Tab-separated table of C-alpha atoms in Angstrom:
chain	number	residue	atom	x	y	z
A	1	UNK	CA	127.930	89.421	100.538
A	2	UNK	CA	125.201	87.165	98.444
A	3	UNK	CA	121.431	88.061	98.318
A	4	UNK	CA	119.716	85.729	100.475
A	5	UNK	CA	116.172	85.512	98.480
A	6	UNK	CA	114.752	83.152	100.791
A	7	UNK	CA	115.623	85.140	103.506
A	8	UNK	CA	114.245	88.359	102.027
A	9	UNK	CA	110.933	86.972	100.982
A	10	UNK	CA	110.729	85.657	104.805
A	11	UNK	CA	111.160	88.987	105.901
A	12	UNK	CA	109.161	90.840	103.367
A	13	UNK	CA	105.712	88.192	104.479
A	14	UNK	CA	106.796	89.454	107.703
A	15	UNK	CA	106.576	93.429	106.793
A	16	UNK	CA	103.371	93.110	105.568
A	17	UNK	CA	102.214	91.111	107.992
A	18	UNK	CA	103.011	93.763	110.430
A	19	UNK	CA	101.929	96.823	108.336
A	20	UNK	CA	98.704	95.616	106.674
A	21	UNK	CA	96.484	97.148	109.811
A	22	UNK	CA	98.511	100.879	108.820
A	23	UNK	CA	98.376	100.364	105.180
A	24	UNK	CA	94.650	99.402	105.283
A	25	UNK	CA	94.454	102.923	107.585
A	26	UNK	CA	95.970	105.090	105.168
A	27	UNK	CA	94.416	103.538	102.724
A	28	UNK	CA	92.694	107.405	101.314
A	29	UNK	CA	96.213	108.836	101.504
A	30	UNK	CA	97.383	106.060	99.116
A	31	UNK	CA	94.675	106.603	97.016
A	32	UNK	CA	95.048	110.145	96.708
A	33	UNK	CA	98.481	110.228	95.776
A	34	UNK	CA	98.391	106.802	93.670
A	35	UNK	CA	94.533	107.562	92.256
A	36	UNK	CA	95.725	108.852	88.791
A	37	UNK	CA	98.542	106.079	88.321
A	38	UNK	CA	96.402	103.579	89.009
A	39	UNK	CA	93.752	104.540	86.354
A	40	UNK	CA	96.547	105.035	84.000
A	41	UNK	CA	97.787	101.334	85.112
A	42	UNK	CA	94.116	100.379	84.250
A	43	UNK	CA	93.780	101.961	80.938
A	44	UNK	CA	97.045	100.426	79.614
A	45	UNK	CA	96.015	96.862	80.997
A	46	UNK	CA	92.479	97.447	79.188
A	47	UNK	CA	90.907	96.832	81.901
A	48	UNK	CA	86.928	97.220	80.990
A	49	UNK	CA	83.543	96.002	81.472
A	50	UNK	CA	83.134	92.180	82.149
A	51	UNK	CA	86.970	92.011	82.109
A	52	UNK	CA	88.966	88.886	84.438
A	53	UNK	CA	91.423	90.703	85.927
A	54	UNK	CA	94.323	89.365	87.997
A	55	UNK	CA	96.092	91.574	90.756
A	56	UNK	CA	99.108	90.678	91.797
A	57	UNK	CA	101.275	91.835	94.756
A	58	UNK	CA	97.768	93.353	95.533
A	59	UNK	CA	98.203	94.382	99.160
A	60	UNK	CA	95.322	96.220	100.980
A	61	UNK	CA	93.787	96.359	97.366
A	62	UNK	CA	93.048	99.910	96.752
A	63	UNK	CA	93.343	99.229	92.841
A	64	UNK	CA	91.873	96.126	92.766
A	65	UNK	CA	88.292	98.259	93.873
A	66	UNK	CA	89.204	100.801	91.018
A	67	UNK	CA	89.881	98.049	88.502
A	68	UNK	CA	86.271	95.599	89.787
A	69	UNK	CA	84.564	99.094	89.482
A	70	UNK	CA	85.544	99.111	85.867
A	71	UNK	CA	84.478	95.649	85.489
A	72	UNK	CA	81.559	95.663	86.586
A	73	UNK	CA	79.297	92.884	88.061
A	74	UNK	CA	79.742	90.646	84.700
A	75	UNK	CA	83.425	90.814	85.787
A	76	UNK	CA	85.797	89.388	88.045
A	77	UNK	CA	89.415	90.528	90.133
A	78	UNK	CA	91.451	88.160	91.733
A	79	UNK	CA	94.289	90.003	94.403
A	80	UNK	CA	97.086	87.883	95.122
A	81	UNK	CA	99.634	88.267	97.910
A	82	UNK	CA	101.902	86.972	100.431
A	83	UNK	CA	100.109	88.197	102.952
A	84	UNK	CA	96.975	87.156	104.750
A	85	UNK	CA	96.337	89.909	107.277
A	86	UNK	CA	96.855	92.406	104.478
A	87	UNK	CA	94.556	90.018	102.345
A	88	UNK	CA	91.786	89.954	104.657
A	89	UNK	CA	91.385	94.068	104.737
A	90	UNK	CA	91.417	93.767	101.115
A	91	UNK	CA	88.386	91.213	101.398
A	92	UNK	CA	86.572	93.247	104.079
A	93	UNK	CA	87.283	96.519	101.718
A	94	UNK	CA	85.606	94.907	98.711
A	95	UNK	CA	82.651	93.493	100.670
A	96	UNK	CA	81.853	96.555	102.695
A	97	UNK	CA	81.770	98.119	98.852
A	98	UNK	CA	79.466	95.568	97.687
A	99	UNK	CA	81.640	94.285	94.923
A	100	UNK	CA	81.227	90.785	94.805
A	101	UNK	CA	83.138	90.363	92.342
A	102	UNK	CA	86.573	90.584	93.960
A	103	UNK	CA	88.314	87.537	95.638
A	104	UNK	CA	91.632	87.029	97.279
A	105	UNK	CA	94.479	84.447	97.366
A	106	UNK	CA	97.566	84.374	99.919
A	107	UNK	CA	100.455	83.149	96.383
A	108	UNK	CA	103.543	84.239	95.778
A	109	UNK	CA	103.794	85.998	92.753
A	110	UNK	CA	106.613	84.573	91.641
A	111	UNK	CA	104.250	81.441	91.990
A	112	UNK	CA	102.009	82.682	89.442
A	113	UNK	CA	103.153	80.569	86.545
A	114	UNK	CA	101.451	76.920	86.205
A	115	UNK	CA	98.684	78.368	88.382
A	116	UNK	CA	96.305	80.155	86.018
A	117	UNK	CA	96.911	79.364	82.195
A	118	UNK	CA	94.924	82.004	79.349
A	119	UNK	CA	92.036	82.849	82.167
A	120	UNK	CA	92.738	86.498	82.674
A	121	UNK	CA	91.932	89.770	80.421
A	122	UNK	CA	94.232	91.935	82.109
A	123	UNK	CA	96.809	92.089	85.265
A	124	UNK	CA	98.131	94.625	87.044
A	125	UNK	CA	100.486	95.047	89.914
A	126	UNK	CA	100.907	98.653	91.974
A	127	UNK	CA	104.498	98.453	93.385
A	128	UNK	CA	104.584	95.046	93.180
A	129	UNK	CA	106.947	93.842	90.744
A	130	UNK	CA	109.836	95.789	91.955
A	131	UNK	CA	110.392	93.556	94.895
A	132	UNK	CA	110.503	90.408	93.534
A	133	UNK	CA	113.841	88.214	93.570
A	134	UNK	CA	112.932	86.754	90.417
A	135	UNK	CA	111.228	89.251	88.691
A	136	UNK	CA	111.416	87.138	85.006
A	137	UNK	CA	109.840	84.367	86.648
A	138	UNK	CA	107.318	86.131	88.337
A	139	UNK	CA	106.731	88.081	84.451
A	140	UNK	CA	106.542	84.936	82.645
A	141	UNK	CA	104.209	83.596	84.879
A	142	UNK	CA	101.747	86.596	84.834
A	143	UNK	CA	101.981	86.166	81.383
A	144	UNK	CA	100.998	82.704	80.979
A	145	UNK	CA	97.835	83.858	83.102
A	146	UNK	CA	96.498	86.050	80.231
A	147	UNK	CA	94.754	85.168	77.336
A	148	UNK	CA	96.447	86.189	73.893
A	149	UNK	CA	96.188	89.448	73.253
A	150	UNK	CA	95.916	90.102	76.886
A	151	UNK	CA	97.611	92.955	78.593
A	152	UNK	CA	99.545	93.364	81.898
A	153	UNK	CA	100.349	96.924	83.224
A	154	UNK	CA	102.497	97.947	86.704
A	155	UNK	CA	103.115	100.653	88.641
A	156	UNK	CA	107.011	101.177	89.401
A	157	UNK	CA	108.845	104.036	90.703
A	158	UNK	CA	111.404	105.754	88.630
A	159	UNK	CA	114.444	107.190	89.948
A	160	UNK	CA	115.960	107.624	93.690
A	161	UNK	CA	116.576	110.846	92.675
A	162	UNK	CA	113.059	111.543	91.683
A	163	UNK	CA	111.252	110.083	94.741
A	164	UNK	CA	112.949	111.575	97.359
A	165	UNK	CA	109.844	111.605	99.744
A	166	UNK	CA	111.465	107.566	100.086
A	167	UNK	CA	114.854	107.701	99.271
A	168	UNK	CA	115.634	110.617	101.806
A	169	UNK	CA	115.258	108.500	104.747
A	170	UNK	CA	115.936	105.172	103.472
A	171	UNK	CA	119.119	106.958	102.592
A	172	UNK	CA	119.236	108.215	106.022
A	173	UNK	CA	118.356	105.051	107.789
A	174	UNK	CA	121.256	102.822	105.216
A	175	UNK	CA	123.687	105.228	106.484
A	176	UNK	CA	123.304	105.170	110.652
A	177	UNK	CA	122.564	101.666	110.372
A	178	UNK	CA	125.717	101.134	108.625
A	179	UNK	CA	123.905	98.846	105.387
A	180	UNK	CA	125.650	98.334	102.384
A	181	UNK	CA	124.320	99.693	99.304
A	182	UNK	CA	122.029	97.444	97.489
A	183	UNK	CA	123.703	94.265	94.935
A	184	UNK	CA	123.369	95.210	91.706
A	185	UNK	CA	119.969	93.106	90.369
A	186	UNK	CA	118.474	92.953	93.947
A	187	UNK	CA	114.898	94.128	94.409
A	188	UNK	CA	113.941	96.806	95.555
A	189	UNK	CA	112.087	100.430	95.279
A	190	UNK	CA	114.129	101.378	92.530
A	191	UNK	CA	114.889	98.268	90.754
A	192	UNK	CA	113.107	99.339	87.489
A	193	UNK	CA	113.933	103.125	88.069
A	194	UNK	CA	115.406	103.203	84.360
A	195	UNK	CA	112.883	102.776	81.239
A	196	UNK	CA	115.185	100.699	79.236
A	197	UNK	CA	115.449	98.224	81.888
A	198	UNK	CA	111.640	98.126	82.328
A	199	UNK	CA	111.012	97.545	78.638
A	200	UNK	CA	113.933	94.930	78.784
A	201	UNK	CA	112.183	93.151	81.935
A	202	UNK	CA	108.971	92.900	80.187
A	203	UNK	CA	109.957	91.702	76.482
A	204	UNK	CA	112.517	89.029	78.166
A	205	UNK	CA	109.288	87.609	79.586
A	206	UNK	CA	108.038	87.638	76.232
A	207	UNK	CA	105.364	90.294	75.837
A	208	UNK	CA	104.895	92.293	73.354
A	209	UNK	CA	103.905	96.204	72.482
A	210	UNK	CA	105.905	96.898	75.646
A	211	UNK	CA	105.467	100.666	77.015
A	212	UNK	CA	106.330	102.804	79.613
A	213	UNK	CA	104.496	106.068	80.448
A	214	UNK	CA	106.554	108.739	83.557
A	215	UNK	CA	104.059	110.764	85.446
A	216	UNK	CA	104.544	112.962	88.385
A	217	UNK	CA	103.052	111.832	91.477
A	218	UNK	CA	103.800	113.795	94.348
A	219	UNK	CA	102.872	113.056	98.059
A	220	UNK	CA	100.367	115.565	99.126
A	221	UNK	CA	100.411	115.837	102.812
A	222	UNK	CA	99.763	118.650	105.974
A	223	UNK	CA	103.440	118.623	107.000
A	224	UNK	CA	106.714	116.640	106.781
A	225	UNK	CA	105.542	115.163	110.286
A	226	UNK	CA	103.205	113.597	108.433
A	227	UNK	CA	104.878	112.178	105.595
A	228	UNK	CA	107.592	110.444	108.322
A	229	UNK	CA	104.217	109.027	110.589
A	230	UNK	CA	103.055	107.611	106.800
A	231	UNK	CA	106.054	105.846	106.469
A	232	UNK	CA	106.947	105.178	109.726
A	233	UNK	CA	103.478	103.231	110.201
A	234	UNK	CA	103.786	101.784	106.906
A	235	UNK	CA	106.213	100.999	105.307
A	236	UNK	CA	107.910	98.015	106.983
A	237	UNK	CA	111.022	98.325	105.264
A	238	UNK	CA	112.469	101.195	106.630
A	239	UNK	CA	111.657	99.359	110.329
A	240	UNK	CA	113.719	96.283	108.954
A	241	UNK	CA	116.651	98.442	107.871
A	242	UNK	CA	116.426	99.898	111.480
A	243	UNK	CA	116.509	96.442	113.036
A	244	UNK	CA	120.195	97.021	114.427
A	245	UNK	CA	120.367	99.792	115.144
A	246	UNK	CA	119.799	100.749	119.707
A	247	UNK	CA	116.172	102.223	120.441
A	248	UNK	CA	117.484	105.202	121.598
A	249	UNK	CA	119.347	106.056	117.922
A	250	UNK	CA	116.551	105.083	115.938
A	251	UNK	CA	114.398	108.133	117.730
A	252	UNK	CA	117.134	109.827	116.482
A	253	UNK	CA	116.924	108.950	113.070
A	254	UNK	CA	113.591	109.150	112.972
A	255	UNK	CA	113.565	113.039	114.146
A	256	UNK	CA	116.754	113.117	111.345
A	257	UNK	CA	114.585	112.266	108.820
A	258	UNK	CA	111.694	114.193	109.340
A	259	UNK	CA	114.526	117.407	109.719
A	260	UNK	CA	115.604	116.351	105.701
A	261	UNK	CA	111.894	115.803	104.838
A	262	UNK	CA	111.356	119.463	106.001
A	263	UNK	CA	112.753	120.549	102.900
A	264	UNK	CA	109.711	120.017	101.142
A	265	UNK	CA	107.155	122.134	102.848
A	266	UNK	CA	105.458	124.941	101.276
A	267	UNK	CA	102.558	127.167	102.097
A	268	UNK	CA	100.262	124.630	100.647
A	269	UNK	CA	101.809	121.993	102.619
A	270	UNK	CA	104.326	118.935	102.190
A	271	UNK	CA	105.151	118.010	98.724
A	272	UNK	CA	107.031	115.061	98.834
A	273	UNK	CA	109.003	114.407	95.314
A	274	UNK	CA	107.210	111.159	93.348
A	275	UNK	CA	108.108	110.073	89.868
A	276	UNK	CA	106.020	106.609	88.474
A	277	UNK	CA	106.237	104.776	85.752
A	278	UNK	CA	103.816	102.743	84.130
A	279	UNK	CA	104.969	100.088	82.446
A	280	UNK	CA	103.160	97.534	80.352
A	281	UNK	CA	103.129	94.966	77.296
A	282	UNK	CA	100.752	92.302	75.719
A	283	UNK	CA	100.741	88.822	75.453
């Protein structure tokens, strides 16, 4: 079986299409459990007062308010994605916070390149980059949007192993459904899961000073229900891996999967296993 990439970034418009309204609602839950990545992202990017920064794979833009709050008014973020309902909440997030600074653009990121040549300070992308077909394209081109010396930092998970508050019941889900595992290459949660491959991705691209930082990151949550109504809300993958499998079965899964999720309750509440890494480089 080949990869079909038009296909998949078809489908993955779609997703987010469909989700943005959930991810926009859990948008404090994502915050909370990505808050101290995302400043971590930020640091390593350089992100600062008066900086241009460039978002990409922005989504509901959560860190693009972080990173315009850094920059302050003499400042600027620009959040790109394929995605104009998600997009618009990102808009209507930044203008209900006053930050005028922040603008959107519906682009492919692996469309970046050609677009924006030396203008940007910084760029960032929070689980972005891991789902792009061409990832060294969409790298190169991010990097032709900084200025020299500027820097571009991402948020990636690390291993399936290490995130099992995801790979539980996408594992769950690839097995009723009958999926094959993924092609070796394809994109995906876990497609930069080992360091050496993330420092690889980046200095093919050509940056330089390329690091990568692993912090825990766990899900905080009330209960394992919860953590399966987060996901099943929004993320619009697991839905797509569903897609052929009867209505009736994928109840069934879904009550599976919050069963293995269980696993990770304690008397403080659901802990869902998270492992990030933060990779970045210069120009």
């Amino acid at each position: 079986m080949t990869f079909d990439a038009v296909a998949y970034k078809a489908t993955t418009r779609q997703q987010w299409q469909d989700a943005a309204e959930a991810w926009h609602r859990w948008g404090p839950t994502l915050e909370e459990w990505l808050g101290a990545a995302t400043e971590v992202m930020l640091d390593a990017a350089g992100v600062g007062r008066g900086s241009r920064v460039l978002d990409v794979a922005g989504g509901a833009g959560g860190q693009s308010l972080v990173a315009a709050r850094r920059t302050g008014p003499d400042g600027s973020v620009v959040v790109t994605d394929v995605s104009p309902a998600i997009l618009a909440y990102a808009q209507r997030a930044a203008d209900e916070s006053g930050l005028r600074q922040v603008s959107t653009l519906e682009v492919d990121g692996e469309e970046i390149g050609g677009r924006w040549s030396g203008e940007f300070d910084a760029a960032i992308s929070r689980l972005g980059v891991i789902y792009f077909p061409d990832r060294g394209r969409a790298l190169r081109g991010i990097r032709s949007s900084l200025r020299e010396g500027g820097r571009f930092a991402a948020v990636v998970y690390s291993t399936a192993e290490r995130n099992r508050f995801f790979s539980v019941p996408a594992a769950l889900i690839r097995s009723r459904a009958g999926l094959p595992a993924p092609l070796p290459g394809q994109p995906g949660p876990f497609s930069l899961a080992d360091p050496a491959s993330a420092r690889d991705a980046l200095a093919d691209a050509g940056f330089r000073d390329v690091q990568v930082e692993t912090m825990d990151a766990p899900l905080l949550l009330p209960s394992a229900g919860d953590c399966l109504r987060f996901e099943r809300e929004s993320f619009g993958a697991l839905h797509q891996m569903l897609s052929g499998v009867e209505e009736d079965e994928r109840e069934r899964v879904w009550a599976d999967i919050e069963a293995a999720l269980r696993e990770y309750e304690t008397e403080d509440g659901f802990v869902g296993p998270c492992e990030l890494h933060v990779i970045s480089g210069a120009r």
